[in-house]
Coordinates of C-alpha atoms in Angstrom, one line a residue:
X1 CA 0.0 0.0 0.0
X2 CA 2.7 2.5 0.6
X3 CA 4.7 1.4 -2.4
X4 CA 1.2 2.3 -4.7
X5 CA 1.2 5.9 -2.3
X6 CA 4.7 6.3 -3.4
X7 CA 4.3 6.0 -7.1
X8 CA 1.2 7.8 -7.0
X9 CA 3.4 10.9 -5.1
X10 CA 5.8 10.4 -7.8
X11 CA 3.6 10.6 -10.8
X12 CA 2.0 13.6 -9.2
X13 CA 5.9 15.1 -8.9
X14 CA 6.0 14.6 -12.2
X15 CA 2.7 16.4 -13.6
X16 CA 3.9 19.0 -12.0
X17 CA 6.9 19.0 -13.4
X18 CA 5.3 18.9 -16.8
X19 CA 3.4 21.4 -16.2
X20 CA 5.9 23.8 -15.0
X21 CA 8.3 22.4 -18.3
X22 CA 5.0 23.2 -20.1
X23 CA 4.7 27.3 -19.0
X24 CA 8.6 27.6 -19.8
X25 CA 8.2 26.8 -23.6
X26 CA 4.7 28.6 -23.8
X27 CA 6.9 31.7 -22.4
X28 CA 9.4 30.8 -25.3
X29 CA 6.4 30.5 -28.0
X30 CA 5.1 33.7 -26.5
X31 CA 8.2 35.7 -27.1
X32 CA 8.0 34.2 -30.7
X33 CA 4.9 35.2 -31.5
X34 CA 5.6 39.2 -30.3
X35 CA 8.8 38.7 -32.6
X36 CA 6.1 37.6 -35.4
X37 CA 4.3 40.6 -35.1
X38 CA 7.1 43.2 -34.6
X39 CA 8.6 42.1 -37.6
X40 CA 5.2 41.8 -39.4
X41 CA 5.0 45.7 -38.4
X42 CA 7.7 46.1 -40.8
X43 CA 6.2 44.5 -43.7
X44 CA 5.1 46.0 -46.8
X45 CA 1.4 46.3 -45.6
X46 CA 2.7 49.7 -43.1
X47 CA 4.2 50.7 -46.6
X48 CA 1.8 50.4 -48.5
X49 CA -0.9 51.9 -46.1
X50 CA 1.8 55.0 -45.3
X51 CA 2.0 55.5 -49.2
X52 CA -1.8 55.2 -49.7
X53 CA -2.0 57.7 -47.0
X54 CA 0.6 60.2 -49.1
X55 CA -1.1 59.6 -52.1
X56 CA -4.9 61.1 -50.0
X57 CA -3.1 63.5 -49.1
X58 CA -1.7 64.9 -52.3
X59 CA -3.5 67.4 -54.4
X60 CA -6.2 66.3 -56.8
X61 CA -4.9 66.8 -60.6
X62 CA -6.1 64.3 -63.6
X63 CA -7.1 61.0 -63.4
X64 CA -3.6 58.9 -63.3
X65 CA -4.1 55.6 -65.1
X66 CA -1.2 52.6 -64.8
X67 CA 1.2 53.0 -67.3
X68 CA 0.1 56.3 -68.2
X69 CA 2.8 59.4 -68.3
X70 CA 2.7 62.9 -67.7
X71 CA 6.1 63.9 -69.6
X72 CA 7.6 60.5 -69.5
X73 CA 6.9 59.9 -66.2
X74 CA 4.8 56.9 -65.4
X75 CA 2.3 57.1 -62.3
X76 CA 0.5 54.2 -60.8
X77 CA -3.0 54.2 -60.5
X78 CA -4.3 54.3 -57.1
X79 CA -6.2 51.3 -56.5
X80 CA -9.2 51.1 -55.1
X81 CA -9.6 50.2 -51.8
X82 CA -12.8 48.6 -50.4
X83 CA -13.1 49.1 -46.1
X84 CA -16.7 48.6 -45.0
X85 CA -18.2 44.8 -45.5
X86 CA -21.5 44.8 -46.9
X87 CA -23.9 42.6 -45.3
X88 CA -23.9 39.4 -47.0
X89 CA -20.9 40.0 -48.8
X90 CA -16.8 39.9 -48.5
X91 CA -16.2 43.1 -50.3
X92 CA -13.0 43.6 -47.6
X93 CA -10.0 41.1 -48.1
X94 CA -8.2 39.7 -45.0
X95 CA -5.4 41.0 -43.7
X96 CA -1.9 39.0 -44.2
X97 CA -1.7 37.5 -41.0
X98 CA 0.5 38.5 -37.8
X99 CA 4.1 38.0 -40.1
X100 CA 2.8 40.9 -42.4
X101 CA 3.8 39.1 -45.4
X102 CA 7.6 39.4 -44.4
X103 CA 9.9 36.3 -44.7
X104 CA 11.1 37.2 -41.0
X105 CA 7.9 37.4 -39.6
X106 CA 6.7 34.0 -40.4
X107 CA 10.0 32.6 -39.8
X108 CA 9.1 33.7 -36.4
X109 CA 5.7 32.6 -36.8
X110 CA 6.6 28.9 -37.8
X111 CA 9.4 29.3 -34.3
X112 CA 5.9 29.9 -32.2
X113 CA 3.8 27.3 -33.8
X114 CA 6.5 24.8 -33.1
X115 CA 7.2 25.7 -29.6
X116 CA 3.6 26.0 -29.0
X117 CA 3.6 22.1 -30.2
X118 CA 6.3 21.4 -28.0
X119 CA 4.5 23.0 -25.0
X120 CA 1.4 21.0 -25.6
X121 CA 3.2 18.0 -25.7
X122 CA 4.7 18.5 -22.4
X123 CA 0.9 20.2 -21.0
X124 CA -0.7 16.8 -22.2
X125 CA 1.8 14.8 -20.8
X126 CA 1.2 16.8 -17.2
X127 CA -2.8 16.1 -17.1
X128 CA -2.1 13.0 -18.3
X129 CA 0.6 11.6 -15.1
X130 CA -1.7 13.7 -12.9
X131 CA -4.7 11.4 -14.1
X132 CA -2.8 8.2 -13.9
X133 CA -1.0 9.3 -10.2
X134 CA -4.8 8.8 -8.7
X135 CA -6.0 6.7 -11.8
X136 CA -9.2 8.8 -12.3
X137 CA -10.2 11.6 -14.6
X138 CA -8.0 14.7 -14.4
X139 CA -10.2 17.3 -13.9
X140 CA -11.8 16.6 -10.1
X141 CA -11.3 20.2 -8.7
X142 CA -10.2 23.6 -10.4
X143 CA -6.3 23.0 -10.5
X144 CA -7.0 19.9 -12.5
X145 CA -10.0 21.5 -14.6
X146 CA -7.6 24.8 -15.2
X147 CA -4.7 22.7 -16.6
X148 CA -7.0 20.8 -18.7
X149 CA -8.8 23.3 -20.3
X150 CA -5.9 25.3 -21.4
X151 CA -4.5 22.0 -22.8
X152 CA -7.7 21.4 -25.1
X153 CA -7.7 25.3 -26.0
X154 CA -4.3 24.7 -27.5
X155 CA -5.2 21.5 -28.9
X156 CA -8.0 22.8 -30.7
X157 CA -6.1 25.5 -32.2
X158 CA -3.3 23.4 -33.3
X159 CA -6.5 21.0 -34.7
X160 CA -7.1 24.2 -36.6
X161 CA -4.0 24.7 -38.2
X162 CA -3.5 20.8 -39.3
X163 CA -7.2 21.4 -40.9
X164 CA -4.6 24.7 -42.7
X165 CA -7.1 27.2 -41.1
X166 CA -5.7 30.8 -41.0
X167 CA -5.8 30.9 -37.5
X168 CA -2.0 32.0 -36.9
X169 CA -3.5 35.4 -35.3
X170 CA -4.9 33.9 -32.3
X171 CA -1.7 32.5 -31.8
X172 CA -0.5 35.2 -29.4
X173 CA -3.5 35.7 -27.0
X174 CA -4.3 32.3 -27.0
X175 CA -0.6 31.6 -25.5
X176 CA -0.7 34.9 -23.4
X177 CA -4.2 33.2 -21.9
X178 CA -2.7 30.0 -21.4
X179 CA 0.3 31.8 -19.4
X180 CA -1.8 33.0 -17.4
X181 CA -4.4 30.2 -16.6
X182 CA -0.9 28.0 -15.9
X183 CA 0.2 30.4 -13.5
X184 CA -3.1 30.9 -11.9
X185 CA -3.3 27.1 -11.6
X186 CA -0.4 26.3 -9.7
X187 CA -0.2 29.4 -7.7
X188 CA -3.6 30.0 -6.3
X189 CA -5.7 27.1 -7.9
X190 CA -3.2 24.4 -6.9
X191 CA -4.5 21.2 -5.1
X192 CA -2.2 18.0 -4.2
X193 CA -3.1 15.0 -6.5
X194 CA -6.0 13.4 -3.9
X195 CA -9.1 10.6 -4.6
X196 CA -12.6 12.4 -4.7
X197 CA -15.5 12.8 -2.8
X198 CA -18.3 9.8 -3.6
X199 CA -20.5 11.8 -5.5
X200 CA -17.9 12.3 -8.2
X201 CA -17.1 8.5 -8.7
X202 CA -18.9 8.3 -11.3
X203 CA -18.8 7.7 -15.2
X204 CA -20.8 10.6 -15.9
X205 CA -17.2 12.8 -14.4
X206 CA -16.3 11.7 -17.7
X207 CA -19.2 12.7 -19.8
X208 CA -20.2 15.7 -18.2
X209 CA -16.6 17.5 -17.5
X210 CA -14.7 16.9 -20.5
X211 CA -17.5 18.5 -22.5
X212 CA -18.0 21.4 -20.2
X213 CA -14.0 21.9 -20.9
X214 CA -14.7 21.0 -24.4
X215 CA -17.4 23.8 -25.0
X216 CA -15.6 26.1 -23.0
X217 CA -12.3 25.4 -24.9
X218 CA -13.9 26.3 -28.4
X219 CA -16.2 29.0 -26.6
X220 CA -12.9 30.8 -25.7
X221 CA -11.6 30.8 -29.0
X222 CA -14.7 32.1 -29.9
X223 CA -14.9 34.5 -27.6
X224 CA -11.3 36.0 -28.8
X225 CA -12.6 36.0 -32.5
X226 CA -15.2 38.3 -31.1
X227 CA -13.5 40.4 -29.2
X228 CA -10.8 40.9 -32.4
X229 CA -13.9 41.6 -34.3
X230 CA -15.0 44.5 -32.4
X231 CA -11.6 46.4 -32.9
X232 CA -11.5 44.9 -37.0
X233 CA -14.8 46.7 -37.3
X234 CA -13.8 50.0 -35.5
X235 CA -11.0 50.2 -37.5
X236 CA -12.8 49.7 -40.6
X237 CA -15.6 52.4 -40.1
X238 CA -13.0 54.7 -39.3
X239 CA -11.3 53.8 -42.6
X240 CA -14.3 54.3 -44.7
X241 CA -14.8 57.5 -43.2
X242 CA -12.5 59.9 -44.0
X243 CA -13.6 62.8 -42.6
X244 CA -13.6 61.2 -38.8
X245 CA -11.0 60.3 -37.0
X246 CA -8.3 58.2 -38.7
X247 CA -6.8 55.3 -36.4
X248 CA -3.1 55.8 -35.1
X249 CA 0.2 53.6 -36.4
X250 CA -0.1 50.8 -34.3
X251 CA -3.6 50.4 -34.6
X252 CA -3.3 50.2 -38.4
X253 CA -0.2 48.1 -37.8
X254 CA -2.2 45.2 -35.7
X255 CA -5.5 45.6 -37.1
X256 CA -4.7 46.2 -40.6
X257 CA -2.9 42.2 -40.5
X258 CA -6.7 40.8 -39.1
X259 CA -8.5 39.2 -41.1
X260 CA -11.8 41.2 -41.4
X261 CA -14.5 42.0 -39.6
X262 CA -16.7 40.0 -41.8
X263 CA -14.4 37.3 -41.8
X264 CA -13.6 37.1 -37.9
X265 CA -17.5 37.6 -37.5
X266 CA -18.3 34.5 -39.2
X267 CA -15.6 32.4 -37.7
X268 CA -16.7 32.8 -34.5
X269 CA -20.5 32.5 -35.0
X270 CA -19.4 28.9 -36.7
X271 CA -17.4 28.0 -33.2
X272 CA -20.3 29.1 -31.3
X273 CA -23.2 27.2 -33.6
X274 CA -21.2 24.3 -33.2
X275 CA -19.9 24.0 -30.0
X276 CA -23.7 25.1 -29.0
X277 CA -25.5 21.8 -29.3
X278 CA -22.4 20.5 -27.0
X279 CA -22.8 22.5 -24.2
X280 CA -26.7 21.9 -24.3
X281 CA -25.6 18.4 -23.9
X282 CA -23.4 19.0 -20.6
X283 CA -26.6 20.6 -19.2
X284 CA -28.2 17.6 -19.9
X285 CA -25.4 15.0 -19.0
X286 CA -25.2 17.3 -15.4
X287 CA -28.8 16.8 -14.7
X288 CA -28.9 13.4 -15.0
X289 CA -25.7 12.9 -12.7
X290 CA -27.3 15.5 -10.6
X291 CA -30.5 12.4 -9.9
X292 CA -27.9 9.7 -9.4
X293 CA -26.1 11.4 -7.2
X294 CA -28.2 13.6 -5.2
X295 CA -32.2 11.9 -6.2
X296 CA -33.3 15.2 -8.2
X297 CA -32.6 16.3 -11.8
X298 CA -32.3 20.2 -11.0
X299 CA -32.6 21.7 -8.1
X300 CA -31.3 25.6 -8.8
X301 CA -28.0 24.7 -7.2
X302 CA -25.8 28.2 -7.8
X303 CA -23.5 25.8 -10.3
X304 CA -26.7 24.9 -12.3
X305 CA -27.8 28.2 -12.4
X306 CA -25.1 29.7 -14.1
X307 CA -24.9 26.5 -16.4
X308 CA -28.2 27.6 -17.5
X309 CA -28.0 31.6 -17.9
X310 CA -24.6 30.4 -20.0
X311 CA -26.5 28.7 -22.3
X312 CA -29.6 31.4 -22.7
X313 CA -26.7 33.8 -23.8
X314 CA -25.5 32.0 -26.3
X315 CA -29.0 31.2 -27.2
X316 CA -29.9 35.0 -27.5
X317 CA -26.3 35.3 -29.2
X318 CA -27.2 32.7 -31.9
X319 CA -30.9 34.0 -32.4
X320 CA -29.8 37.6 -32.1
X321 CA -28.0 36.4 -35.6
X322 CA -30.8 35.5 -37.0
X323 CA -32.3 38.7 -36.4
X324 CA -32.3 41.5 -38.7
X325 CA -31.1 44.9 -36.9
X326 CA -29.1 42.7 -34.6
X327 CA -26.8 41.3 -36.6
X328 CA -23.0 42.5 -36.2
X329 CA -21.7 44.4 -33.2
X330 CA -24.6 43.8 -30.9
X331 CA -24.9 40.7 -31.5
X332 CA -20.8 40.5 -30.6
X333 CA -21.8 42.0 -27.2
X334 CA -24.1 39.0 -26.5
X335 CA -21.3 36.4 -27.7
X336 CA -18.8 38.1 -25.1
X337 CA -21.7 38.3 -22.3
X338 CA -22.4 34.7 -22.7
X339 CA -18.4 33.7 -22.3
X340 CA -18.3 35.9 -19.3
X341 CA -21.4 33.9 -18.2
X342 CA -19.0 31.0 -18.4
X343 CA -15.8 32.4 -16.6
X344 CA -18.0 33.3 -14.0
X345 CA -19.9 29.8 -13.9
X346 CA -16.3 28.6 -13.4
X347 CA -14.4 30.8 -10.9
X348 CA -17.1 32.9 -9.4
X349 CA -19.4 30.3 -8.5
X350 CA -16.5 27.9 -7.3
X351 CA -14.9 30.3 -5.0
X352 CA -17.3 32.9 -4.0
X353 CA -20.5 31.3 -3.8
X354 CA -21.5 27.8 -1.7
X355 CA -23.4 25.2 -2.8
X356 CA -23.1 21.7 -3.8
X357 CA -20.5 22.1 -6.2
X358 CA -18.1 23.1 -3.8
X359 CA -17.4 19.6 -1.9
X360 CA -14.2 19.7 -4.2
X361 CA -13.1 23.3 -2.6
X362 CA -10.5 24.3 -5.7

C-alpha cells in the first residue's frame, strides 16, 4: 500500500513537473509570436498603407491611369480600396496574418507554432501523469480542470491549423491566456493530487466535465474572435470615413494584419453554432448525474444556475443572428456576455458562492 502511495506521489511530482516544463516553452512561443508581429509591423502592408495615406493627401490633378505618363513619367493608378463589409458579402480582403507578409515574420511565426507544439506536448503529458497518479479523470477540482482546459484550448487551435485554417493570429492571445491560466493554476488554484468525494465516482465525471472543458475550450476561442472583431470593425468604419477620426500607427499596424471584420465575425459565430449543441448536452449529462447522485434532476444549485444563464446567452447570441437589426456588433456584445457567463460559472461560482458544487473546494 505504501509502495502504490509512493508512485502515486511520484507521478503527481512529475505532472507538475510537466506542467511547469510546459509554461517555460509557452513563455518561449510567447516571445516568438511578439517577434512575429514586430517584424510583421515592418512589412510592406505599413508601406503600402503609409504610401496610400501620401497619395490622399496629395493634391487632386487628372485621373492617373497605370502605365500612363505625364512627360515620360509613369504614375500608378491608385487602387481602389474597399473598407466597409457589406452585409452578406466579402467586399473587404483579410489582412496578411501577424508575419505581415515578411519572410522574418513568419519565420518567427513557424518558431511559435513549433514551440507551442512542443509546450502542448509537455501540457498533455502533465494532465495526463496527474490522471494516472490517482487513476481517475484529471479534472476533479479547479487546479486539475484549469490545466486541462488550457490544454484542449491549445489542442484545438493546433487541430485548426493541421485542418490549414488561417488561425495564426490567435496565436499570441491564445498563448498569453494559457500563461496565465498556468500560472493561476499552480499558484492560487493548486490542489495536491487526492481521490474524490463519492459523488464524483462516477462515469458521468467523464461525460459531463470533459465536455464542459470542451465547450468552454472552443467557446474561448470564440470569444477571442469576437473580441478581435470589435476592434476589425472600429477600424474599418473609421477607414471608410475619411472625414472622422483616422486610427493611429499601431492600430493600423495590428489591425490592418486581421482578417476582417466580416471574416472574424463568421468564424466565431461557426465555433459558437457548433460547439452550441455541446454545451446543451453537458446541461443535460449534469442533470442526469445531478438524480444519481443527489435523487433530483435540477434543483437551482448556484452551479446549475449559471450553467443555464450560460446557455440562454448564447441562445440569445445565436438567435440575435438571425435577427435582422441585430446582426453584427450587438450581436458581438451577446457572444462576449455569454463567455463571461462562463468564466463566472467557473471561478465565481466555485470560489465565492456555496453550494453543492463546492465539496471539491479548488
Amino acid at each position: 500500500m505504501n509502495i502504490a502511495a509512493a508512485a502515486n506521489e511520484t507521478l503527481a511530482h512529475n505532472s507538475n513537473l510537466l506542467v511547469y516544463s510546459a509554461m517555460a516553452v509557452y513563455t518561449l512561443a510567447f516571445l516568438a509570436h511578439m517577434a512575429e508581429w514586430v517584424f510583421g509591423s515592418r512589412s510592406k502592408v505599413g508601406r503600402t498603407a503609409a504610401a496610400l495615406t501620401a497619395q490622399a493627401k496629395a493634391p487632386a490633378t487628372v485621373p492617373a491611369r497605370s502605365g500612363a505618363a505625364a512627360g515620360g513619367t509613369a504614375v500608378l493608378e491608385r487602387p481602389t480600396v474597399v473598407t466597409k463589409s457589406v452585409p452578406g458579402s466579402r467586399d473587404v480582403p483579410d489582412g496578411p496574418g501577424a508575419a505581415g507578409g515578411t519572410e522574418k515574420g513568419d519565420l518567427y511565426g513557424r518558431i511559435a507554432i513549433s514551440l507551442t507544439v512542443l509546450a502542448w506536448a509537455l501540457h498533455v503529458g502533465g494532465v495526463l501523469t496527474r490522471a494516472l497518479s490517482v487513476e481517475r479523470a484529471p479534472w476533479g477540482n479547479m487546479y486539475e480542470f484549469s490545466t486541462t482546459f488550457a490544454a484542449v484550448a491549445v489542442g484545438l487551435y493546433l487541430l485548426l491549423l493541421a485542418l490549414r485554417k488561417k488561425v495564426r493570429w490567435i496565436g499570441l492571445p491564445l498563448v498569453t491566456t494559457v500563461l496565465l491560466d498556468l500560472g493561476l493554476a499552480v499558484s492560487v488554484l493548486y490542489t495536491a493530487s487526492d481521490q474524490l468525494v463519492p459523488a464524483l465516482h462516477s462515469y458521468w465525471l467523464w461525460i459531463h466535465v470533459s465536455c464542459a472543458i470542451i465547450s468552454g475550450a472552443a467557446l474561448y476561442l470564440g470569444a477571442v474572435s469576437t473580441l478581435l472583431f470589435l476592434f476589425r470593425d472600429n477600424y474599418e468604419g473609421k477607414l471608410a470615413d475619411p472625414a472622422g477620426k483616422q486610427p493611429g500607427t499601431f492600430a493600423t499596424s495590428v489591425l490592418d494584419r486581421l482578417p476582417s471584420a466580416a471574416s472574424l465575425d463568421k468564424f466565431a459565430y461557426r465555433v459558437n453554432a457548433t460547439v452550441f449543441p455541446l454545451w446543451t448536452f453537458t446541461i443535460i449529462a449534469g442533470a442526469i448525474w445531478a438524480e444519481a447522485a443527489w435523487g433530483r434532476y435540477w434543483g437551482w444549485d448556484p452551479k446549475e444556475v449559471w450553467a443555464f444563464i450560460t446557455w440562454v446567452a448564447y441562445a440569445c447570441y445565436l438567435h440575435a443572428r438571425a435577427t435582422a437589426g441585430w446582426k453584427g456588433r450587438k450581436a458581438a456584445y451577446l457572444g462576449l456576455i455569454g463567455f463571461a457567463c462562463y468564466l463566472f460559472n467557473y471561478y465565481g461560482v466555485n470560489i465565492f458562492v456555496t453550494g453543492l458544487h463546492s465539496y471539491a473546494g479548488v
